[in-house]
């Protein structure tokens, strides 16, 4: 085992270069040829994600503006699924503000401007590679020194394992050097040891990762102890005159029902800490969390199979005109009937596919089948004025989206105004400048544009009023118990008045109670969507609703 580790530490480090322009990829590869590293390349974010899944990458150099999977998407993916990888952003001067935000979020180590300086580029990359090599060598030495001791740990002798991870250990080694990092680890080990009053075993499992084994404790006591340890360690320490801030992640696992072996337990808990580092302060790796990770891996791996085997279904939720009680439109929603897991909530699989880039394939499937269904429903009932289809921010980043929609309108003989594309307020806020231009291109096609989930974010109505939108959908958070909140009523009422002046229809989404419906009707809200009338239903059920209408007012 020791020999294998030493051999691994001597392997050449790998740099991944990503840019949608092949000439830039080749130029960067030439610049890095003289360095002691292997350079692999990708001309798309999706291909880069595949490489990150299968290879150990020391440094990622990615362009900012790329179609489909952008540089930011790729950085977020690497941060979650390959946290040991250092990342550089490479782009033009116009992206400086975005680079600053990414630096503040810890998603990139450095920003490199185009055109780059060859000497500076080589020096920067060389420094990163040297730091990675030092960290790898230290990791091997740590493992060699502790291997016998770790093997001696019997999980049956303890009731709880707390894992404490120094999240920024690689940055500390790069900025302050190996000696400072080692001295900081010794200082933290001493600090942790002094906080524990019961019988315990504390050891450095690997570089920047401490394992604390407790003999007698409950889950509640362990949670409290984890919070105390994090409070004491997440601060700035003085190490030989250098101020070093420690970003600490911490998690625990009760051992009384643990069937995992030691190494798998350490790796699983470590992964959980990395995943939770920006959401919660203390991670708890219980059996349900392990099952959740297994489920997520299964779902991600079987999206393509699900599309191929027609496990994805379209559902239709009616939008009812307030004045008449008739269905004037419907929103197409996506459902997944997994072959072994049953119905999977959209909130679950949409988030996963946005992370790994598969949302693009799902989005194309929804548009293709949604346009086909819209064409058939238009022939079924002349009372329908439109069909709404959700379109994701990832789809809108495709350079071919306008052309694709134009082709589908012609293919299914649809008047453009019959299609309403719903874009979330959040997507607009995060991609404002780019989407503004795209919205006008879509508007020129003649399709209707709707802003979904208004009120869930922080976009001002004055900003939205400058965009070519036809429909404003109020988020459920604005609607729930609106009849009890005078201030919200005044806000929604004034919003409806403003929209009418601009020719924008207002849809209240998520209406469930009669009192909410009555309140919104009194404010002359144009359209109601929600369980008060019907949930999203299969196509045949929706057609039955069309036949049985109008709904009672």
Coordinates of C-alpha atoms in Angstrom, one line a residue:
X1 CA 0.0 0.0 0.0
X2 CA 2.8 2.4 0.9
X3 CA 4.6 1.8 -2.4
X4 CA 1.3 2.4 -4.3
X5 CA 0.9 5.7 -2.6
X6 CA 4.4 6.8 -3.3
X7 CA 3.9 5.8 -7.0
X8 CA 0.7 7.9 -7.1
X9 CA 2.5 10.9 -5.7
X10 CA 5.1 10.8 -8.4
X11 CA 2.5 10.8 -11.2
X12 CA 2.4 13.8 -13.5
X13 CA -0.3 16.3 -12.5
X14 CA -3.1 17.1 -15.0
X15 CA -4.3 20.5 -16.3
X16 CA -7.7 20.7 -18.0
X17 CA -8.1 23.5 -20.5
X18 CA -11.6 24.4 -21.7
X19 CA -12.7 26.9 -24.3
X20 CA -15.2 26.7 -27.1
X21 CA -12.6 28.1 -29.5
X22 CA -10.3 25.4 -30.6
X23 CA -7.5 27.8 -31.6
X24 CA -7.4 29.1 -28.0
X25 CA -7.3 25.6 -26.6
X26 CA -4.4 24.7 -28.8
X27 CA -2.6 27.9 -28.0
X28 CA -2.9 27.3 -24.3
X29 CA -1.7 23.8 -24.7
X30 CA 1.4 25.0 -26.5
X31 CA 2.1 27.5 -23.7
X32 CA 2.0 24.8 -21.0
X33 CA 4.0 22.3 -23.0
X34 CA 7.2 23.1 -21.2
X35 CA 5.8 22.6 -17.7
X36 CA 5.9 19.3 -15.9
X37 CA 2.2 18.4 -16.4
X38 CA -0.2 16.6 -18.6
X39 CA -2.6 18.9 -20.5
X40 CA -6.0 17.6 -21.5
X41 CA -8.5 19.8 -23.4
X42 CA -12.2 20.2 -24.0
X43 CA -14.1 22.5 -26.4
X44 CA -17.4 22.4 -24.4
X45 CA -18.4 22.6 -20.7
X46 CA -20.3 19.3 -21.0
X47 CA -17.2 17.4 -22.2
X48 CA -15.2 19.0 -19.4
X49 CA -17.7 17.8 -16.9
X50 CA -17.2 14.2 -18.2
X51 CA -13.5 14.6 -17.8
X52 CA -13.8 15.9 -14.2
X53 CA -15.9 12.9 -13.4
X54 CA -13.4 10.4 -14.6
X55 CA -9.9 12.0 -14.1
X56 CA -8.1 13.6 -11.3
X57 CA -7.6 17.2 -12.4
X58 CA -5.1 19.5 -10.5
X59 CA -5.9 22.7 -12.3
X60 CA -8.9 23.7 -14.4
X61 CA -8.5 26.7 -16.8
X62 CA -11.8 27.6 -18.4
X63 CA -13.3 30.3 -20.6
X64 CA -16.2 32.3 -19.2
X65 CA -18.6 32.7 -22.1
X66 CA -19.4 29.3 -23.6
X67 CA -22.7 28.0 -25.1
X68 CA -24.9 25.5 -23.3
X69 CA -22.7 24.8 -20.2
X70 CA -21.0 28.1 -19.4
X71 CA -17.7 28.6 -17.6
X72 CA -19.6 29.5 -14.4
X73 CA -21.7 26.3 -14.6
X74 CA -18.5 24.3 -15.0
X75 CA -16.9 26.0 -12.1
X76 CA -19.8 25.2 -9.8
X77 CA -19.8 21.6 -11.0
X78 CA -16.1 21.3 -10.3
X79 CA -16.5 23.0 -6.9
X80 CA -19.1 20.4 -5.8
X81 CA -17.8 17.2 -7.5
X82 CA -14.0 17.8 -7.7
X83 CA -13.3 20.2 -4.7
X84 CA -9.5 19.4 -4.8
X85 CA -9.3 21.0 -8.3
X86 CA -7.9 24.5 -8.5
X87 CA -9.7 26.8 -11.0
X88 CA -8.6 29.7 -13.2
X89 CA -11.1 31.8 -15.2
X90 CA -9.9 32.9 -18.6
X91 CA -11.8 35.6 -20.4
X92 CA -12.0 39.2 -21.7
X93 CA -11.9 42.5 -19.8
X94 CA -15.7 42.7 -20.0
X95 CA -16.1 39.8 -17.6
X96 CA -14.0 41.4 -14.8
X97 CA -17.0 41.9 -12.5
X98 CA -18.1 38.3 -12.9
X99 CA -14.6 37.2 -12.1
X100 CA -14.5 39.3 -8.9
X101 CA -17.8 37.7 -7.8
X102 CA -16.4 34.2 -8.5
X103 CA -13.3 35.0 -6.5
X104 CA -15.5 36.1 -3.6
X105 CA -17.5 32.9 -3.8
X106 CA -14.3 30.8 -3.8
X107 CA -15.1 29.3 -7.1
X108 CA -11.8 30.4 -8.8
X109 CA -8.3 30.9 -7.5
X110 CA -7.3 33.5 -10.1
X111 CA -8.6 35.4 -13.1
X112 CA -6.5 35.5 -16.3
X113 CA -7.3 38.1 -18.9
X114 CA -7.2 37.6 -22.7
X115 CA -4.7 38.1 -24.3
X116 CA -2.5 36.5 -21.6
X117 CA 1.1 37.1 -21.0
X118 CA 3.1 33.9 -21.7
X119 CA 5.6 34.3 -18.9
X120 CA 3.0 35.2 -16.3
X121 CA 0.8 32.4 -17.3
X122 CA 3.6 29.8 -17.0
X123 CA 4.6 31.2 -13.7
X124 CA 1.1 31.1 -12.3
X125 CA 0.4 27.6 -13.5
X126 CA 3.8 26.4 -12.3
X127 CA 3.2 27.8 -8.8
X128 CA -0.2 25.9 -8.6
X129 CA 1.4 22.7 -9.8
X130 CA 4.3 23.0 -7.2
X131 CA 1.7 23.5 -4.5
X132 CA -0.3 20.5 -5.6
X133 CA 2.8 18.3 -5.7
X134 CA 3.8 19.5 -2.2
X135 CA 0.3 18.7 -0.9
X136 CA 0.4 15.3 -2.6
X137 CA 3.8 14.5 -1.1
X138 CA 2.6 15.7 2.3
X139 CA -0.6 13.5 1.9
X140 CA 1.5 10.5 1.2
X141 CA 3.8 11.1 4.2
X142 CA 0.7 11.7 6.4
X143 CA -0.8 8.4 5.3
X144 CA 2.5 6.5 5.7
X145 CA 3.0 7.9 9.3
X146 CA -0.5 7.1 10.3
X147 CA -1.3 4.0 8.4
X148 CA -0.7 1.6 11.2
X149 CA -2.5 3.7 13.7
X150 CA -5.5 4.1 11.5
X151 CA -5.7 0.4 10.9
X152 CA -5.8 0.0 14.7
X153 CA -9.0 2.0 15.0
X154 CA -11.9 -0.2 15.6
X155 CA -15.2 1.6 15.0
X156 CA -16.9 -0.8 17.4
X157 CA -15.0 0.8 20.3
X158 CA -16.6 4.2 19.7
X159 CA -20.1 5.6 19.5
X160 CA -19.4 8.6 17.3
X161 CA -17.0 9.9 14.7
X162 CA -16.6 13.6 14.1
X163 CA -14.7 14.7 11.0
X164 CA -13.2 18.2 10.9
X165 CA -12.0 19.4 7.5
X166 CA -9.9 22.5 6.9
X167 CA -11.6 23.5 3.7
X168 CA -8.9 25.9 2.5
X169 CA -5.9 23.8 3.3
X170 CA -4.7 23.8 -0.4
X171 CA -5.0 27.6 -0.6
X172 CA -3.0 27.9 2.7
X173 CA -0.2 25.7 1.3
X174 CA -0.1 27.7 -1.9
X175 CA -0.1 31.1 -0.1
X176 CA 1.9 30.4 3.0
X177 CA 4.0 27.3 2.2
X178 CA 4.2 23.8 3.5
X179 CA 5.8 24.6 6.9
X180 CA 3.1 27.1 7.9
X181 CA 0.4 24.6 6.8
X182 CA 1.9 21.9 8.9
X183 CA 2.3 24.1 11.9
X184 CA -1.3 25.3 11.6
X185 CA -2.5 21.6 11.6
X186 CA -0.5 21.0 14.8
X187 CA -2.1 24.1 16.3
X188 CA -5.6 23.0 15.4
X189 CA -5.0 19.5 16.6
X190 CA -4.0 20.9 20.0
X191 CA -7.0 23.2 20.1
X192 CA -9.4 20.4 19.3
X193 CA -7.8 18.1 21.9
X194 CA -8.2 20.8 24.6
X195 CA -11.9 21.1 23.9
X196 CA -12.7 17.5 24.6
X197 CA -13.3 16.4 28.2
X198 CA -14.4 12.8 27.7
X199 CA -12.4 9.8 26.5
X200 CA -11.5 10.1 22.8
X201 CA -9.1 9.5 20.0
X202 CA -7.9 12.3 17.8
X203 CA -5.9 11.8 14.7
X204 CA -5.0 13.5 11.4
X205 CA -6.6 11.2 8.8
X206 CA -5.1 13.1 5.9
X207 CA -3.9 16.6 5.1
X208 CA -6.3 19.1 6.7
X209 CA -8.7 16.4 7.8
X210 CA -9.0 15.4 11.5
X211 CA -10.9 12.4 12.9
X212 CA -12.3 12.6 16.4
X213 CA -13.6 9.3 17.8
X214 CA -15.8 9.5 20.9
X215 CA -16.4 6.6 23.2
X216 CA -19.6 7.8 25.0
X217 CA -21.9 10.3 23.5
X218 CA -25.4 10.8 22.0
X219 CA -26.4 12.3 18.7
X220 CA -27.6 15.5 20.4
X221 CA -24.4 15.8 22.4
X222 CA -22.3 15.3 19.3
X223 CA -24.2 18.0 17.4
X224 CA -23.6 20.5 20.2
X225 CA -19.9 19.5 20.3
X226 CA -19.5 19.9 16.6
X227 CA -21.0 23.4 16.7
X228 CA -18.6 24.3 19.6
X229 CA -15.5 23.0 17.7
X230 CA -16.5 24.9 14.5
X231 CA -17.0 28.1 16.5
X232 CA -13.5 27.7 18.1
X233 CA -11.7 26.8 14.8
X234 CA -13.3 29.0 12.2
X235 CA -11.3 32.1 12.8
X236 CA -7.9 33.7 12.1
X237 CA -4.8 32.2 13.7
X238 CA -1.3 33.7 14.0
X239 CA 1.3 31.2 12.7
X240 CA 4.9 32.5 12.9
X241 CA 3.7 36.0 12.3
X242 CA 1.3 35.2 9.4
X243 CA -2.4 35.7 9.8
X244 CA -4.2 32.6 8.5
X245 CA -8.0 32.3 8.4
X246 CA -9.4 28.8 8.8
X247 CA -12.5 27.8 6.8
X248 CA -13.8 24.8 8.7
X249 CA -16.3 22.2 7.6
X250 CA -17.5 19.6 10.2
X251 CA -19.7 16.5 10.2
X252 CA -20.4 13.5 12.2
X253 CA -21.7 9.9 12.1
X254 CA -23.2 7.8 14.9
X255 CA -21.4 4.5 14.8
X256 CA -23.8 2.2 16.7
X257 CA -25.6 1.2 13.4
X258 CA -22.7 1.9 11.0
X259 CA -22.0 -0.9 8.5
X260 CA -19.4 1.0 6.5
X261 CA -15.7 0.2 6.8
X262 CA -13.3 2.8 8.1
X263 CA -12.0 4.2 4.7
X264 CA -15.5 4.3 3.1
X265 CA -16.9 6.1 6.2
X266 CA -14.1 8.7 6.1
X267 CA -14.6 9.4 2.4
X268 CA -18.4 9.5 2.6
X269 CA -18.4 11.8 5.5
X270 CA -15.8 14.0 3.9
X271 CA -17.9 14.2 0.7
X272 CA -20.9 15.2 2.8
X273 CA -19.0 18.0 4.4
X274 CA -17.9 19.3 1.0
X275 CA -21.4 19.2 -0.3
X276 CA -22.9 21.0 2.7
X277 CA -20.2 23.5 3.3
X278 CA -22.2 26.5 1.9
X279 CA -25.6 25.4 3.3
X280 CA -25.3 24.3 6.9
X281 CA -22.7 24.5 9.7
X282 CA -22.8 20.8 10.8
X283 CA -23.2 17.8 8.5
X284 CA -24.8 14.6 9.8
X285 CA -24.1 11.5 7.7
X286 CA -26.9 9.2 8.8
X287 CA -28.4 6.3 6.9
X288 CA -31.0 8.5 5.2
X289 CA -28.3 10.8 3.9
X290 CA -26.4 7.9 2.4
X291 CA -29.6 6.6 0.8
X292 CA -30.2 10.1 -0.6
X293 CA -26.8 10.2 -2.2
X294 CA -27.3 6.8 -3.7
X295 CA -30.7 7.9 -5.1
X296 CA -29.1 11.1 -6.6
X297 CA -26.4 9.1 -8.3
X298 CA -29.0 6.6 -9.7
X299 CA -31.2 9.5 -11.0
X300 CA -28.3 11.3 -12.6
X301 CA -27.1 8.1 -14.3
X302 CA -30.5 7.1 -15.6
X303 CA -31.8 10.4 -17.1
X304 CA -30.7 9.4 -20.6
X305 CA -32.3 6.0 -20.2
X306 CA -35.5 7.6 -18.9
X307 CA -35.7 9.9 -22.0
X308 CA -35.1 6.9 -24.3
X309 CA -37.6 4.7 -22.5
X310 CA -40.4 7.4 -22.4
X311 CA -40.4 7.6 -18.6
X312 CA -40.8 11.3 -18.8
X313 CA -44.4 12.6 -19.2
X314 CA -46.0 15.9 -19.9
X315 CA -48.7 17.1 -17.5
X316 CA -51.1 20.0 -18.1
X317 CA -52.3 22.5 -15.5
X318 CA -55.2 24.8 -16.6
X319 CA -55.1 28.6 -16.4
X320 CA -58.6 29.9 -15.9
X321 CA -59.9 33.3 -16.8
X322 CA -61.2 35.1 -13.8
X323 CA -64.1 36.8 -15.6
X324 CA -65.6 33.8 -17.3
X325 CA -64.3 30.7 -15.5
X326 CA -63.2 29.2 -18.8
X327 CA -59.8 27.6 -19.4
X328 CA -57.9 30.0 -21.7
X329 CA -54.5 28.4 -21.5
X330 CA -52.4 25.6 -19.8
X331 CA -48.9 25.2 -18.5
X332 CA -47.0 22.2 -19.6
X333 CA -45.1 20.6 -16.6
X334 CA -42.7 17.7 -16.7
X335 CA -43.1 14.5 -14.7
X336 CA -40.7 11.5 -14.4
X337 CA -42.1 8.1 -13.7
X338 CA -38.9 6.2 -12.9
X339 CA -38.9 2.5 -13.7
X340 CA -37.9 1.5 -10.1
X341 CA -38.3 4.7 -8.0
X342 CA -41.8 5.7 -9.1
X343 CA -42.7 9.4 -9.6
X344 CA -39.7 11.6 -9.0
X345 CA -40.5 15.2 -7.9
X346 CA -39.4 17.8 -10.6
X347 CA -37.7 19.8 -7.8
X348 CA -35.3 16.9 -7.3
X349 CA -34.4 15.9 -10.8
X350 CA -34.3 19.4 -12.3
X351 CA -31.7 20.5 -9.7
X352 CA -29.5 17.5 -10.3
X353 CA -29.6 17.8 -14.1
X354 CA -28.8 21.5 -13.9
X355 CA -25.7 20.6 -12.0
X356 CA -24.5 18.0 -14.4
X357 CA -25.6 19.6 -17.6
X358 CA -28.3 17.1 -18.6
X359 CA -31.0 19.8 -18.3
X360 CA -30.2 20.7 -21.9
X361 CA -31.3 17.3 -23.2
X362 CA -34.4 17.3 -21.0
X363 CA -35.2 20.8 -22.2
X364 CA -35.0 19.9 -25.9
X365 CA -37.3 16.9 -25.2
X366 CA -39.9 19.2 -23.4
X367 CA -39.8 21.7 -26.3
X368 CA -40.2 19.0 -29.0
X369 CA -43.0 17.2 -27.2
X370 CA -44.6 20.4 -25.9
X371 CA -44.9 21.9 -29.3
X372 CA -46.4 18.7 -30.7
X373 CA -49.0 18.6 -27.8
X374 CA -49.8 22.3 -28.3
X375 CA -50.5 21.7 -32.0
X376 CA -52.9 18.8 -31.2
X377 CA -54.7 20.7 -28.4
X378 CA -55.2 23.7 -30.7
X379 CA -57.0 21.4 -33.1
X380 CA -58.9 19.9 -30.1
X381 CA -60.4 23.2 -28.8
X382 CA -60.6 26.6 -30.4
X383 CA -61.2 28.1 -26.9
X384 CA -57.5 27.7 -26.0
X385 CA -55.5 30.9 -26.7
X386 CA -52.0 29.6 -25.8
X387 CA -50.0 26.8 -24.3
X388 CA -47.2 27.7 -21.8
X389 CA -43.8 25.9 -21.8
X390 CA -41.1 26.4 -19.3
X391 CA -37.6 27.1 -20.7
X392 CA -34.5 27.0 -18.5
X393 CA -31.7 29.4 -18.3
X394 CA -29.4 26.7 -19.7
X395 CA -31.5 26.4 -22.8
X396 CA -31.6 30.1 -23.3
X397 CA -27.8 30.1 -23.3
X398 CA -27.7 28.0 -26.4
X399 CA -26.8 29.9 -29.5
X400 CA -29.4 27.9 -31.5
X401 CA -32.4 28.3 -29.3
X402 CA -34.2 30.9 -31.4
X403 CA -33.6 28.9 -34.6
X404 CA -34.8 25.7 -32.8
X405 CA -38.0 27.3 -31.7
X406 CA -38.6 28.8 -35.2
X407 CA -38.2 25.4 -36.7
X408 CA -40.7 23.8 -34.3
X409 CA -43.3 26.4 -35.0
X410 CA -43.1 25.6 -38.7
X411 CA -42.9 21.9 -38.2
X412 CA -46.1 21.8 -36.1
X413 CA -47.9 24.6 -38.1
X414 CA -48.3 26.7 -35.0
X415 CA -49.0 30.4 -35.0
X416 CA -46.2 31.9 -32.8
X417 CA -48.6 33.6 -30.5
X418 CA -50.0 30.3 -29.4
X419 CA -46.8 29.4 -27.7
X420 CA -46.0 31.1 -24.4
X421 CA -42.4 30.7 -23.1
X422 CA -42.0 30.9 -19.3
X423 CA -38.7 32.2 -17.9
X424 CA -38.2 32.4 -14.2
X425 CA -37.4 35.7 -12.5
X426 CA -34.3 34.1 -11.0
X427 CA -32.9 33.1 -14.4
X428 CA -33.5 36.7 -15.6
X429 CA -31.8 38.2 -12.6
X430 CA -28.7 36.0 -13.0
X431 CA -28.4 36.4 -16.8
X432 CA -30.0 39.8 -17.3
X433 CA -27.9 41.5 -19.9
X434 CA -27.6 38.4 -22.1
X435 CA -31.3 37.4 -21.8
X436 CA -32.6 40.9 -22.6
X437 CA -31.2 40.7 -26.1
X438 CA -32.5 37.1 -26.5
X439 CA -36.0 38.0 -25.3
X440 CA -36.3 40.6 -28.1
X441 CA -35.2 38.0 -30.6
X442 CA -37.9 35.6 -29.4
X443 CA -40.4 38.4 -29.4
X444 CA -39.6 39.0 -33.1
X445 CA -40.6 35.4 -33.7
X446 CA -44.0 36.3 -32.4
X447 CA -44.1 34.0 -29.3
X448 CA -45.5 35.2 -26.0
X449 CA -43.1 35.7 -23.1
X450 CA -43.9 35.2 -19.5
X451 CA -41.9 35.9 -16.3
X452 CA -42.5 33.1 -13.9
X453 CA -42.3 33.1 -10.1
X454 CA -42.3 36.9 -9.8
X455 CA -41.9 37.8 -6.2
X456 CA -39.6 34.9 -5.4
X457 CA -36.5 37.0 -6.3
X458 CA -35.5 40.7 -6.1
X459 CA -36.2 41.9 -9.7
X460 CA -38.0 45.2 -9.7
X461 CA -41.1 45.7 -11.8
X462 CA -39.7 48.9 -13.3
X463 CA -36.9 46.7 -14.8
X464 CA -39.4 44.1 -16.1
X465 CA -41.6 46.7 -17.6
X466 CA -38.8 47.6 -20.0
X467 CA -38.7 44.0 -21.4
X468 CA -40.9 42.6 -24.1
X469 CA -43.0 40.5 -21.8
X470 CA -46.7 39.6 -22.2
X471 CA -47.5 37.8 -19.0
X472 CA -46.4 38.2 -15.4
X473 CA -46.9 35.2 -13.1
X474 CA -47.2 35.9 -9.4
X475 CA -45.3 33.4 -7.2
X476 CA -47.1 31.3 -4.7
X477 CA -45.3 33.1 -1.9
X478 CA -47.3 36.3 -2.8
X479 CA -50.6 34.4 -3.0
X480 CA -50.7 32.3 0.1
X481 CA -53.1 33.9 2.7
X482 CA -53.2 37.1 0.7
X483 CA -56.7 37.8 2.0
X484 CA -55.2 38.2 5.5
X485 CA -52.5 40.6 4.5
X486 CA -53.5 44.2 3.7
X487 CA -50.0 45.3 2.6
X488 CA -49.7 42.4 0.2
X489 CA -53.1 43.2 -1.2
X490 CA -52.1 46.8 -1.9
X491 CA -48.9 45.7 -3.5
X492 CA -50.6 43.1 -5.8
X493 CA -53.4 45.5 -6.6
X494 CA -51.1 48.3 -7.7
X495 CA -49.0 45.7 -9.7
X496 CA -52.1 44.5 -11.5
X497 CA -53.1 48.1 -12.3
X498 CA -49.6 48.9 -13.7
X499 CA -49.6 45.7 -15.8
X500 CA -53.0 46.5 -17.3
X501 CA -51.7 49.9 -18.4
X502 CA -48.7 48.2 -20.1
X503 CA -50.8 45.4 -21.7
X504 CA -49.3 42.7 -19.5
X505 CA -51.6 39.9 -18.3
X506 CA -51.3 38.8 -14.7
X507 CA -51.5 35.2 -13.6
X508 CA -51.8 34.2 -10.0
X509 CA -50.0 30.9 -9.5
X510 CA -50.6 28.4 -6.7
X511 CA -54.1 29.5 -5.7
X512 CA -55.6 26.9 -3.4
X513 CA -58.2 28.5 -1.2
X514 CA -61.5 30.1 -2.0
X515 CA -60.6 33.1 0.1
X516 CA -57.5 33.6 -2.0
X517 CA -59.5 33.3 -5.2
X518 CA -62.1 35.8 -4.0
X519 CA -59.5 38.3 -3.0
X520 CA -57.6 38.1 -6.3
X521 CA -60.8 38.3 -8.3
X522 CA -61.7 41.5 -6.5
X523 CA -58.4 42.9 -7.6
X524 CA -59.2 42.0 -11.2
X525 CA -56.4 39.5 -11.6
X526 CA -56.7 38.2 -15.2
X527 CA -56.0 34.5 -14.7
X528 CA -55.9 31.9 -11.9
X529 CA -53.7 28.8 -11.9
X530 CA -53.7 26.3 -9.0
X531 CA -55.2 23.5 -7.1
X532 CA -58.4 25.5 -6.6
X533 CA -59.3 24.5 -10.1
X534 CA -57.0 21.5 -10.9
X535 CA -53.5 20.2 -10.3
X536 CA -51.3 19.3 -13.3
X537 CA -53.0 16.3 -15.0
X538 CA -52.3 14.0 -17.9
X539 CA -53.4 15.0 -21.4
X540 CA -56.7 13.0 -21.4
X541 CA -57.7 14.4 -18.1
X542 CA -57.0 17.9 -19.3
X543 CA -59.2 17.4 -22.3
X544 CA -62.0 16.2 -20.0
X545 CA -61.6 19.5 -18.1
X546 CA -62.0 21.4 -21.3
X547 CA -65.2 19.6 -22.1
X548 CA -66.7 20.1 -18.6
X549 CA -65.9 23.8 -18.3
X550 CA -66.6 26.5 -17.3
X551 CA -65.6 26.3 -13.7
X552 CA -68.1 27.7 -11.2
X553 CA -67.3 31.3 -10.3

